[in-house]
């Protein structure tokens, strides 16, 4: 399984942006998918998680209400719609897949086995 994240870029405060993560392989619909982010000099942190069917989601406190995670299993793709972006959202965003269940919980980095390469989001003030 390989993950390819895209959609990052430079936006101004308050503008929206949508990230995509395309997965290879025929079993995408069996994976729990998530987005994490890492700002310069900081630890990677959880952003959002979506279950296999797309009917259950988890968000971090900092993104809840502004970001929306979704997936299209027919297209092997997970999305992150980011609205009302703030400078503190500036980070490299990574998509991740849990291919053997969520052992440590949906927000734990250790639950995820496969990681994409990251896409940079920069929010200017």
Short mmCIF file of C-alpha atoms in Angstrom, two decimals:
data_model
loop_
_atom_site.label_atom_id
_atom_site.label_comp_id
_atom_site.label_asym_id
_atom_site.label_seq_id
_atom_site.Cartn_x
_atom_site.Cartn_y
_atom_site.Cartn_z
CA UNK A 1 0.00 0.00 0.00
CA UNK A 2 1.24 3.47 -0.90
CA UNK A 3 -0.26 6.80 0.02
CA UNK A 4 0.15 9.98 -2.03
CA UNK A 5 -0.92 13.24 -0.42
CA UNK A 6 -1.57 16.36 -2.47
CA UNK A 7 -3.31 19.71 -2.37
CA UNK A 8 -1.04 21.69 -0.09
CA UNK A 9 -0.06 25.24 -0.84
CA UNK A 10 0.05 28.84 0.34
CA UNK A 11 -3.20 30.45 1.45
CA UNK A 12 -4.20 33.49 3.46
CA UNK A 13 -5.84 33.46 6.87
CA UNK A 14 -9.48 32.51 6.64
CA UNK A 15 -9.24 30.84 3.24
CA UNK A 16 -10.12 27.17 2.62
CA UNK A 17 -8.00 24.37 1.24
CA UNK A 18 -8.68 20.73 0.47
CA UNK A 19 -6.10 18.00 0.76
CA UNK A 20 -6.36 14.64 -0.95
CA UNK A 21 -4.66 11.35 -0.25
CA UNK A 22 -4.77 8.66 -2.92
CA UNK A 23 -4.07 5.08 -1.94
CA UNK A 24 -2.87 2.25 -4.10
CA UNK A 25 -4.13 -1.30 -3.73
CA UNK A 26 -7.52 -2.97 -3.72
CA UNK A 27 -8.21 -2.96 0.00
CA UNK A 28 -8.46 0.76 0.74
CA UNK A 29 -11.99 0.36 2.07
CA UNK A 30 -10.70 -1.86 4.89
CA UNK A 31 -8.33 0.79 6.28
CA UNK A 32 -8.99 3.37 8.93
CA UNK A 33 -7.53 6.59 7.54
CA UNK A 34 -6.20 9.67 9.27
CA UNK A 35 -4.48 12.98 8.80
CA UNK A 36 -1.67 14.18 11.00
CA UNK A 37 0.43 17.31 10.80
CA UNK A 38 3.81 18.47 11.91
CA UNK A 39 4.84 22.08 12.27
CA UNK A 40 8.48 23.07 12.25
CA UNK A 41 10.09 22.26 15.56
CA UNK A 42 7.04 20.50 16.93
CA UNK A 43 5.90 16.90 17.31
CA UNK A 44 3.55 15.37 14.79
CA UNK A 45 -0.02 15.73 15.98
CA UNK A 46 -3.36 14.16 15.12
CA UNK A 47 -5.75 16.13 12.95
CA UNK A 48 -8.62 13.81 11.97
CA UNK A 49 -9.56 10.15 11.56
CA UNK A 50 -12.29 8.42 9.59
CA UNK A 51 -13.42 4.83 9.91
CA UNK A 52 -13.61 2.32 7.08
CA UNK A 53 -17.18 3.13 6.16
CA UNK A 54 -16.91 6.89 6.46
CA UNK A 55 -19.63 7.17 9.09
CA UNK A 56 -17.50 7.81 12.13
CA UNK A 57 -14.90 10.54 12.53
CA UNK A 58 -12.56 11.89 15.20
CA UNK A 59 -10.96 15.31 15.36
CA UNK A 60 -8.41 17.10 17.45
CA UNK A 61 -9.66 19.95 19.60
CA UNK A 62 -7.74 22.46 17.48
CA UNK A 63 -9.40 21.46 14.21
CA UNK A 64 -12.87 20.35 15.24
CA UNK A 65 -15.51 22.52 13.62
CA UNK A 66 -13.14 23.86 10.95
CA UNK A 67 -11.81 20.71 9.29
CA UNK A 68 -13.78 17.85 7.77
CA UNK A 69 -12.38 14.44 6.87
CA UNK A 70 -14.15 12.32 4.27
CA UNK A 71 -13.42 9.40 2.01
CA UNK A 72 -14.45 7.97 -1.31
CA UNK A 73 -13.78 4.24 -1.27
CA UNK A 74 -14.60 3.95 -4.97
CA UNK A 75 -11.73 6.33 -5.70
CA UNK A 76 -9.36 5.03 -2.99
CA UNK A 77 -9.08 8.57 -1.70
CA UNK A 78 -9.42 10.35 1.62
CA UNK A 79 -9.90 14.11 1.84
CA UNK A 80 -9.34 16.83 4.38
CA UNK A 81 -11.41 19.95 3.85
CA UNK A 82 -9.87 22.78 5.83
CA UNK A 83 -11.86 25.94 6.39
CA UNK A 84 -11.11 29.15 8.28
CA UNK A 85 -7.41 28.44 8.16
CA UNK A 86 -5.15 30.13 10.68
CA UNK A 87 -1.38 30.73 10.66
CA UNK A 88 -1.06 28.09 13.40
CA UNK A 89 -2.37 25.50 10.92
CA UNK A 90 0.87 25.87 8.97
CA UNK A 91 2.50 22.45 8.86
CA UNK A 92 3.34 19.45 6.73
CA UNK A 93 0.20 17.32 6.56
CA UNK A 94 0.49 13.56 6.38
CA UNK A 95 -2.12 10.97 5.58
CA UNK A 96 -1.87 7.61 7.29
CA UNK A 97 -3.54 4.22 7.13
CA UNK A 98 -4.21 1.65 9.82
CA UNK A 99 -4.32 -1.70 8.08
CA UNK A 100 -4.76 -3.89 11.13
CA UNK A 101 -7.22 -2.00 13.27
CA UNK A 102 -6.76 0.85 15.71
CA UNK A 103 -4.69 -0.74 18.43
CA UNK A 104 -3.90 2.42 20.38
CA UNK A 105 -6.95 4.48 19.55
CA UNK A 106 -7.95 6.59 16.53
CA UNK A 107 -5.83 9.58 17.52
CA UNK A 108 -2.61 7.72 18.34
CA UNK A 109 0.22 7.91 15.83
CA UNK A 110 1.27 4.40 16.78
CA UNK A 111 -2.01 2.98 15.47
CA UNK A 112 -1.05 3.76 11.87
CA UNK A 113 1.17 1.51 9.78
CA UNK A 114 1.42 3.28 6.44
CA UNK A 115 2.33 6.95 5.92
CA UNK A 116 2.27 9.22 2.92
CA UNK A 117 5.05 11.64 2.06
CA UNK A 118 3.36 14.79 3.36
CA UNK A 119 2.14 17.97 1.73
CA UNK A 120 3.01 21.45 2.99
CA UNK A 121 0.28 23.87 4.00
CA UNK A 122 1.32 27.44 4.68
CA UNK A 123 -1.17 29.96 6.02
CA UNK A 124 -0.08 33.58 5.85
CA UNK A 125 -1.36 36.22 8.23
#
